[in-house]
Coordinates of N, CA and C in Angstrom, one line a residue:
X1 N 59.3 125.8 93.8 CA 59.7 125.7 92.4 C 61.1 126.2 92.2
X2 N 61.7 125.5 91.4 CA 63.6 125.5 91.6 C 63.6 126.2 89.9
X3 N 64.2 127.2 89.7 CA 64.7 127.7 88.2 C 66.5 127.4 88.6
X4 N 66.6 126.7 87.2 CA 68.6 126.2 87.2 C 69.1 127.3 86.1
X5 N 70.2 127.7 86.8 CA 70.8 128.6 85.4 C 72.3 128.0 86.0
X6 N 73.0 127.9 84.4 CA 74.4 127.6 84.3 C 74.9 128.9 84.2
X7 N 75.5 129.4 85.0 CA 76.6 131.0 84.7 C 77.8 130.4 85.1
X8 N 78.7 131.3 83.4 CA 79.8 131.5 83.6 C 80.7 132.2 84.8
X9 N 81.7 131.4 85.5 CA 82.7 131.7 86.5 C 83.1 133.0 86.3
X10 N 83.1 133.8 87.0 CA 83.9 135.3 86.7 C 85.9 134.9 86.8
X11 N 86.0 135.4 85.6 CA 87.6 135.4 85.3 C 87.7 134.1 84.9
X12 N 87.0 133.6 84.3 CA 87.4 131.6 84.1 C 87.1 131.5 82.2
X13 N 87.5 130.9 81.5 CA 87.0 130.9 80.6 C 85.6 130.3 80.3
X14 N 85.0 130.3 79.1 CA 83.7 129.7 78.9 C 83.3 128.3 79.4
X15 N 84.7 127.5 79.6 CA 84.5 125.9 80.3 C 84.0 125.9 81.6
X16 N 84.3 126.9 82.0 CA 84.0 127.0 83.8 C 82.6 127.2 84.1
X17 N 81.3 126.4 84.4 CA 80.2 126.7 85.2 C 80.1 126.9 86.2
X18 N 79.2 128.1 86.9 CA 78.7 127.4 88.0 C 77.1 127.5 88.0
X19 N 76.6 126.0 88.4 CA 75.0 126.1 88.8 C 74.3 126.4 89.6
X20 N 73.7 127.2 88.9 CA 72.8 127.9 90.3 C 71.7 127.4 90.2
X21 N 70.9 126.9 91.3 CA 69.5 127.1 91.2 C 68.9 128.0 92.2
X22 N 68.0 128.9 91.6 CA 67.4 129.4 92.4 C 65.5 129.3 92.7
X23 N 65.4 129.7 93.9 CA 63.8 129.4 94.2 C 63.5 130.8 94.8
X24 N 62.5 131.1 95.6 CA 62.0 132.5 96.3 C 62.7 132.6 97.4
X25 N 63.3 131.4 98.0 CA 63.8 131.3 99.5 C 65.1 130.8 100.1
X26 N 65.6 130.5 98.4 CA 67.1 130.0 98.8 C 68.1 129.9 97.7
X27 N 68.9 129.8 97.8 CA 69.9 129.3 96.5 C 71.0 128.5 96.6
X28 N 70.9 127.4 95.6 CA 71.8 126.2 96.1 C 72.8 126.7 95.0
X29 N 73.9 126.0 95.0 CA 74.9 126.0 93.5 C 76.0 124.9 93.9
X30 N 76.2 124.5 92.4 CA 77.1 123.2 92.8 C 78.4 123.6 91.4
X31 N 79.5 123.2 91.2 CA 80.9 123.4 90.6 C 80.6 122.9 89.8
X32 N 80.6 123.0 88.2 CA 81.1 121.4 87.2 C 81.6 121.9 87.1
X33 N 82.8 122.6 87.3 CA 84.1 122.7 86.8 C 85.0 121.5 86.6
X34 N 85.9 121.2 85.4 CA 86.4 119.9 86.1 C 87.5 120.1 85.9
X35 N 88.2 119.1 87.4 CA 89.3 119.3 87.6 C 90.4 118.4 87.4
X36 N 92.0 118.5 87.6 CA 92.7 117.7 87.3 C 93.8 117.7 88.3
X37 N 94.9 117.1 88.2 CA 95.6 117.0 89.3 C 97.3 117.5 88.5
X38 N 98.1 118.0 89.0 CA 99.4 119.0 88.2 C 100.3 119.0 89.4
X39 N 101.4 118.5 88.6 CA 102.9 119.1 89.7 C 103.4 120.1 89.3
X40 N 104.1 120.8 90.4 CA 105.2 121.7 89.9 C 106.3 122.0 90.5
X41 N 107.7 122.0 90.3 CA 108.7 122.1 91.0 C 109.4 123.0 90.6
X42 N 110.2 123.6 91.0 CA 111.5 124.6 90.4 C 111.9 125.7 91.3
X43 N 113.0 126.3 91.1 CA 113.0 128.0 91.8 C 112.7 127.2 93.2
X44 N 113.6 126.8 93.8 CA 114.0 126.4 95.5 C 112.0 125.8 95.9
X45 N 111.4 125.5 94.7 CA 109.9 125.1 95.1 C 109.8 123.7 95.4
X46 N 110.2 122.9 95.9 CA 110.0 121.0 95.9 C 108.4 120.8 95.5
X47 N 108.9 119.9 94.9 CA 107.6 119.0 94.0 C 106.0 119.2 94.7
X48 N 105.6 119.7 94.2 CA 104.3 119.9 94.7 C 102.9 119.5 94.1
X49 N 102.2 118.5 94.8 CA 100.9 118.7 93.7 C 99.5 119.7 93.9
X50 N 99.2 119.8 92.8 CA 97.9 121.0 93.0 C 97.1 120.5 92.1
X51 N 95.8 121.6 92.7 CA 94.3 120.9 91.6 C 94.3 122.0 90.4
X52 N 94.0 121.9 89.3 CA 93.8 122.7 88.6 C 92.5 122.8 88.1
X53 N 91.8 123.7 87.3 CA 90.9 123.7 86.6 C 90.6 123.6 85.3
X54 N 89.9 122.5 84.2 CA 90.5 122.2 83.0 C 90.1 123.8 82.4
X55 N 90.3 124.7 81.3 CA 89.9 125.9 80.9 C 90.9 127.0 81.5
X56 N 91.5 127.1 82.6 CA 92.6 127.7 82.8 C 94.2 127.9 82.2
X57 N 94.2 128.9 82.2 CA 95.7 128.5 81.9 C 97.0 128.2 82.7
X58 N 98.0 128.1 82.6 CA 98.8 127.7 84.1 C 99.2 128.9 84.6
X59 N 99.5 130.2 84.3 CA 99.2 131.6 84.5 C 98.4 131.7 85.6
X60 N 97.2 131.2 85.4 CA 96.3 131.3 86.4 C 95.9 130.1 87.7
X61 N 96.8 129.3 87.4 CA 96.8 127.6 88.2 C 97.7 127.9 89.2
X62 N 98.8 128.9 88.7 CA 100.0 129.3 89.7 C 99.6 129.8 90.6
X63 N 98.5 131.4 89.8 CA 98.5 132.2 91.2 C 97.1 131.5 92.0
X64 N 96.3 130.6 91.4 CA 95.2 130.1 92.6 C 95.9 129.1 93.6
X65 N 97.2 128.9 92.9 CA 98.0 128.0 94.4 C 99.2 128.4 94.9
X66 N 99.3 129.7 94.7 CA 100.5 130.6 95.7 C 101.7 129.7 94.8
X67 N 101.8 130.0 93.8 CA 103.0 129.3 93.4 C 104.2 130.6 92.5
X68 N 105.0 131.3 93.0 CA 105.8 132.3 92.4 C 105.6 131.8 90.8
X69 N 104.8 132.6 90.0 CA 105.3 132.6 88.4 C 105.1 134.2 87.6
X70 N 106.6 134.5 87.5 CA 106.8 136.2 87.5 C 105.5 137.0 86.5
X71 N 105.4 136.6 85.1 CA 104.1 137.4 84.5 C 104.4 138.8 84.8
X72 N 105.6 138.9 84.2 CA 105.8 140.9 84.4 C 104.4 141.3 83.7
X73 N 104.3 140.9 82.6 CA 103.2 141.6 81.4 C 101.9 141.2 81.9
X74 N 101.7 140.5 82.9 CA 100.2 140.0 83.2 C 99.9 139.1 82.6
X75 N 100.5 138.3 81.8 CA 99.8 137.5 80.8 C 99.4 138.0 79.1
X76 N 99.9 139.2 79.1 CA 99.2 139.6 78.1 C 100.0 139.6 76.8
X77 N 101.1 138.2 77.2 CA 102.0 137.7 75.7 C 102.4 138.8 75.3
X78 N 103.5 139.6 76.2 CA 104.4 140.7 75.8 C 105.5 140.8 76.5
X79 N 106.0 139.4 77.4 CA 107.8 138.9 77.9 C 107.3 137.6 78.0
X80 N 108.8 137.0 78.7 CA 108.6 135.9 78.6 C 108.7 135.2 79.9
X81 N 108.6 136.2 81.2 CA 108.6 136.0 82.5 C 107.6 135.0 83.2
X82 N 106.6 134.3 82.5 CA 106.0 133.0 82.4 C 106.6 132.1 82.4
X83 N 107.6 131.8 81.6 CA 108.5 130.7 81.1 C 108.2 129.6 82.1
X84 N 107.6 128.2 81.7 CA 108.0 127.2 82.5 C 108.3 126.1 80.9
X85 N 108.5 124.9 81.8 CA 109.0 123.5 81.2 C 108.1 122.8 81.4
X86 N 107.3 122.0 80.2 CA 106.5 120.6 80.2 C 107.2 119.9 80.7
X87 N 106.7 118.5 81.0 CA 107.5 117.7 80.8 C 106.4 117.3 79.1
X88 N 107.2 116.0 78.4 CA 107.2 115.7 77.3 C 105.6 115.3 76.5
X89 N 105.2 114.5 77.8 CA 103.7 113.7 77.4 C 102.6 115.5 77.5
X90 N 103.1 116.3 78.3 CA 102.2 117.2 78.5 C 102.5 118.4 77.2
X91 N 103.5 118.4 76.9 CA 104.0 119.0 75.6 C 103.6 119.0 74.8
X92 N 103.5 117.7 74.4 CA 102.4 117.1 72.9 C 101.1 117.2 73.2
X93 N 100.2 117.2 74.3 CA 98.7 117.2 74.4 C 98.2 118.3 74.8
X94 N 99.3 119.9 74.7 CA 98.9 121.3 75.3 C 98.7 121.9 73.3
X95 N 97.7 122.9 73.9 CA 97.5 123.6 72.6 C 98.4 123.8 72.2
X96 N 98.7 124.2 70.7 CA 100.2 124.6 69.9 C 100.4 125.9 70.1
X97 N 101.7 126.1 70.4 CA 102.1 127.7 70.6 C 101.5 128.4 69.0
X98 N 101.5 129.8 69.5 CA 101.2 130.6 68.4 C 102.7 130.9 68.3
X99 N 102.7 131.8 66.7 CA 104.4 132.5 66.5 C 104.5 133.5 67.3
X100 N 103.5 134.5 67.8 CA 104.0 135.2 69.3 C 104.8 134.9 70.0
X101 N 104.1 133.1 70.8 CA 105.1 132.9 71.6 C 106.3 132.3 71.4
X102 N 106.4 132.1 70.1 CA 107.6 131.5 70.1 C 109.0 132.8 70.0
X103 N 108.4 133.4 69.6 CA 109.1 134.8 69.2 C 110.1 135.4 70.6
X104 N 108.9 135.1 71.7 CA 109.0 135.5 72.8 C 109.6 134.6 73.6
X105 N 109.7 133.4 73.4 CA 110.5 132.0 74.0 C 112.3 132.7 74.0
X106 N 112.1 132.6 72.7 CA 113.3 132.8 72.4 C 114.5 133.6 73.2
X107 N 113.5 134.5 73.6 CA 114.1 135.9 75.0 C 114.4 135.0 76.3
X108 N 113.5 134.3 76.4 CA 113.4 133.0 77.9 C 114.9 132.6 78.4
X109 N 115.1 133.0 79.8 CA 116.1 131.9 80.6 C 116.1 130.2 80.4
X110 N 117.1 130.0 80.0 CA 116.9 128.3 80.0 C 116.3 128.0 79.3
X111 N 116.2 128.0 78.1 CA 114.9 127.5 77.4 C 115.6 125.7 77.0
X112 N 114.4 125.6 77.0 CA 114.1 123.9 76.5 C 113.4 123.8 75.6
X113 N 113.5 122.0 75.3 CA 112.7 121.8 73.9 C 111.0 122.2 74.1
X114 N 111.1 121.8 75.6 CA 109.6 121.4 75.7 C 109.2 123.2 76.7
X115 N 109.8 123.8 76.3 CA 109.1 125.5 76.9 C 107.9 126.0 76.6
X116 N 107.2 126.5 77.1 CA 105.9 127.5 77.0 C 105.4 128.5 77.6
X117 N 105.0 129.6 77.7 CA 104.6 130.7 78.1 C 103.3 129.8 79.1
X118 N 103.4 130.4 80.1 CA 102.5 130.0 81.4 C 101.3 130.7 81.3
X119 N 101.1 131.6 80.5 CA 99.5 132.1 80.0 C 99.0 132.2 78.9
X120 N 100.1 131.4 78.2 CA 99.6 131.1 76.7 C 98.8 128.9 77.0
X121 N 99.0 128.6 77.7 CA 99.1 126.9 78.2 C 98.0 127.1 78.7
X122 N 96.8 126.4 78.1 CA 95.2 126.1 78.4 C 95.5 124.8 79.1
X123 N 95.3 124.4 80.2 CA 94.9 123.1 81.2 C 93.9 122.5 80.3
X124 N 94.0 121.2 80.2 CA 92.9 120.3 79.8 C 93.1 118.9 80.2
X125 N 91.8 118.4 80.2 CA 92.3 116.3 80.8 C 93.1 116.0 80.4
X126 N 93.8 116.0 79.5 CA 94.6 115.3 79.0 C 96.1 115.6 79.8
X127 N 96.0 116.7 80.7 CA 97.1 117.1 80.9 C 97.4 116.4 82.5
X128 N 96.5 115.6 82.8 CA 96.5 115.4 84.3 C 98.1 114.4 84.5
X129 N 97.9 114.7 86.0 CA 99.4 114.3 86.7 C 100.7 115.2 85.8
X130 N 100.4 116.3 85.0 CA 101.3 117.3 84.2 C 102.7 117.5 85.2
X131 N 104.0 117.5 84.7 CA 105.0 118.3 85.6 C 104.9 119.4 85.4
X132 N 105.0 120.3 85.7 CA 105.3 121.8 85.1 C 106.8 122.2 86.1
X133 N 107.8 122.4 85.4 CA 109.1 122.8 86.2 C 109.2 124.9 85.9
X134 N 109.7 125.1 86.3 CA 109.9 126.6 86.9 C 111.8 126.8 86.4
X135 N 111.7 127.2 85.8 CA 113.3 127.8 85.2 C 114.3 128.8 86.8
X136 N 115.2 128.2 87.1 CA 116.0 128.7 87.8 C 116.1 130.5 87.6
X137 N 115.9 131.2 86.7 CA 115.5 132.7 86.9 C 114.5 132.6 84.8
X138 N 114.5 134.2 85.4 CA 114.1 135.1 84.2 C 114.6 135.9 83.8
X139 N 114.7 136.5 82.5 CA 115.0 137.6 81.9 C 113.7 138.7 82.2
X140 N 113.9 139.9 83.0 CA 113.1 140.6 83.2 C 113.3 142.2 83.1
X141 N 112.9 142.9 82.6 CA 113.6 144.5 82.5 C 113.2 145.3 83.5
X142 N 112.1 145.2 84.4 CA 111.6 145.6 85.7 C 112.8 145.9 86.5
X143 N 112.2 146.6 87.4 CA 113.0 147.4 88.2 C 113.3 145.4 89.6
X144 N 114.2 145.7 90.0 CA 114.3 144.7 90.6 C 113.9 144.5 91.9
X145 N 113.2 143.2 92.3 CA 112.5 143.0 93.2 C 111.2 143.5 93.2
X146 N 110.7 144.0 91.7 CA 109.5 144.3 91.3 C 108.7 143.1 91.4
X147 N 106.9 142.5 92.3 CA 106.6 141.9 92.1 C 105.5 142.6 91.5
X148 N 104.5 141.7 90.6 CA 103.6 142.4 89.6 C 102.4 141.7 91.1
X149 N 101.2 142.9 90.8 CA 100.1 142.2 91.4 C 99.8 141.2 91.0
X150 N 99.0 140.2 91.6 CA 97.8 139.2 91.1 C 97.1 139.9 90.4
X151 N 96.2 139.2 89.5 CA 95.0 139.4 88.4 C 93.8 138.3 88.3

C-alpha cells in the first residue's frame, strides 16, 4: 500500500513539489517542478543556455548553474549587486518591480530600460528562452575581491 504526499522543496518557493510516495519498504519520488529553458550572457560569460525552475528567482537560477551574479546583500533587496538586463519580451511578462527596487536600480552600473534586481525576478513560463545579460561591473562597497557565499 503506497501513501503520496506532495512536499514542498527545501529553499524553493511554494511552486516547487516534490512527490513522495511512500510504502513500509521503499520510497519513490518524482519532480513536478516545472521547468523552462533561459540564456545568459555577459561579464566575459558567452551565451549560455540553462534550465530554470518556474518559482525561482534568477538570484537563485545563477547560483544553481555556476553563473557569477555578485548579490553582496544575499538577495535581501539592500544593493544592487544583482543587477542584470531583460531582454524586452521578458521585461513585460516578469512580476513588476516594487519601489524598493527601483530605488535601488538607480545605484546600478549600466542601467537600462529593461533592468532588474536578480532576486527580486520570479521565473515563470512565460519567461522561456528569456536572455538575461550581466552588466560589465557593479557598484559594490565590499572590500574588494570579496565573494559573498552561496545561499
Amino acid at each position: 500500500m503506497w501513501s503520496t504526499v506532495a512536499m514542498p522543496i527545501a529553499g524553493r518557493r511554494a511552486t516547487a513539489f516534490l512527490t513522495v510516495q511512500l510504502s513500509r519498504y521503499s520510497v519513490n519520488t518524482s519532480d513536478t517542478t516545472k521547468h523552462i529553458k533561459m540564456r545568459w550572457k555577459g561579464k566575459g560569460l558567452p551565451e549560455r543556455e540553462v534550465k530554470a525552475n518556474v518559482g525561482q528567482t534568477l538570484l537563485e537560477v545563477s547560483r544553481a548553474n555556476d553563473i557569477y551574479l555578485e548579490a553582496a546583500c544575499e538577495g535581501s533587496l539592500a544593493c544592487s549587486t544583482c543587477h542584470c538586463i531583460l531582454d524586452e519580451k521578458t521585461y513585460s511578462v516578469a512580476n513588476p518591480p516594487k519601489d524598493a527596487e527601483e530605488d535601488l536600480l538607480d545605484l546600478a552600473f549600466d542601467l537600462r530600460p529593461t533592468s532588474r534586481l536578480g532576486c527580486q525576478v520570479v521565473v515563470s513560463e512565460k519567461m522561456d528562452n528569456a536572455l538575461i545579460e550581466l552588466p560589465s561591473a557593479t557598484r559594490n562597497m565590499a572590500v574588494d575581491g570579496y565573494v559573498p557565499p552561496a545561499h
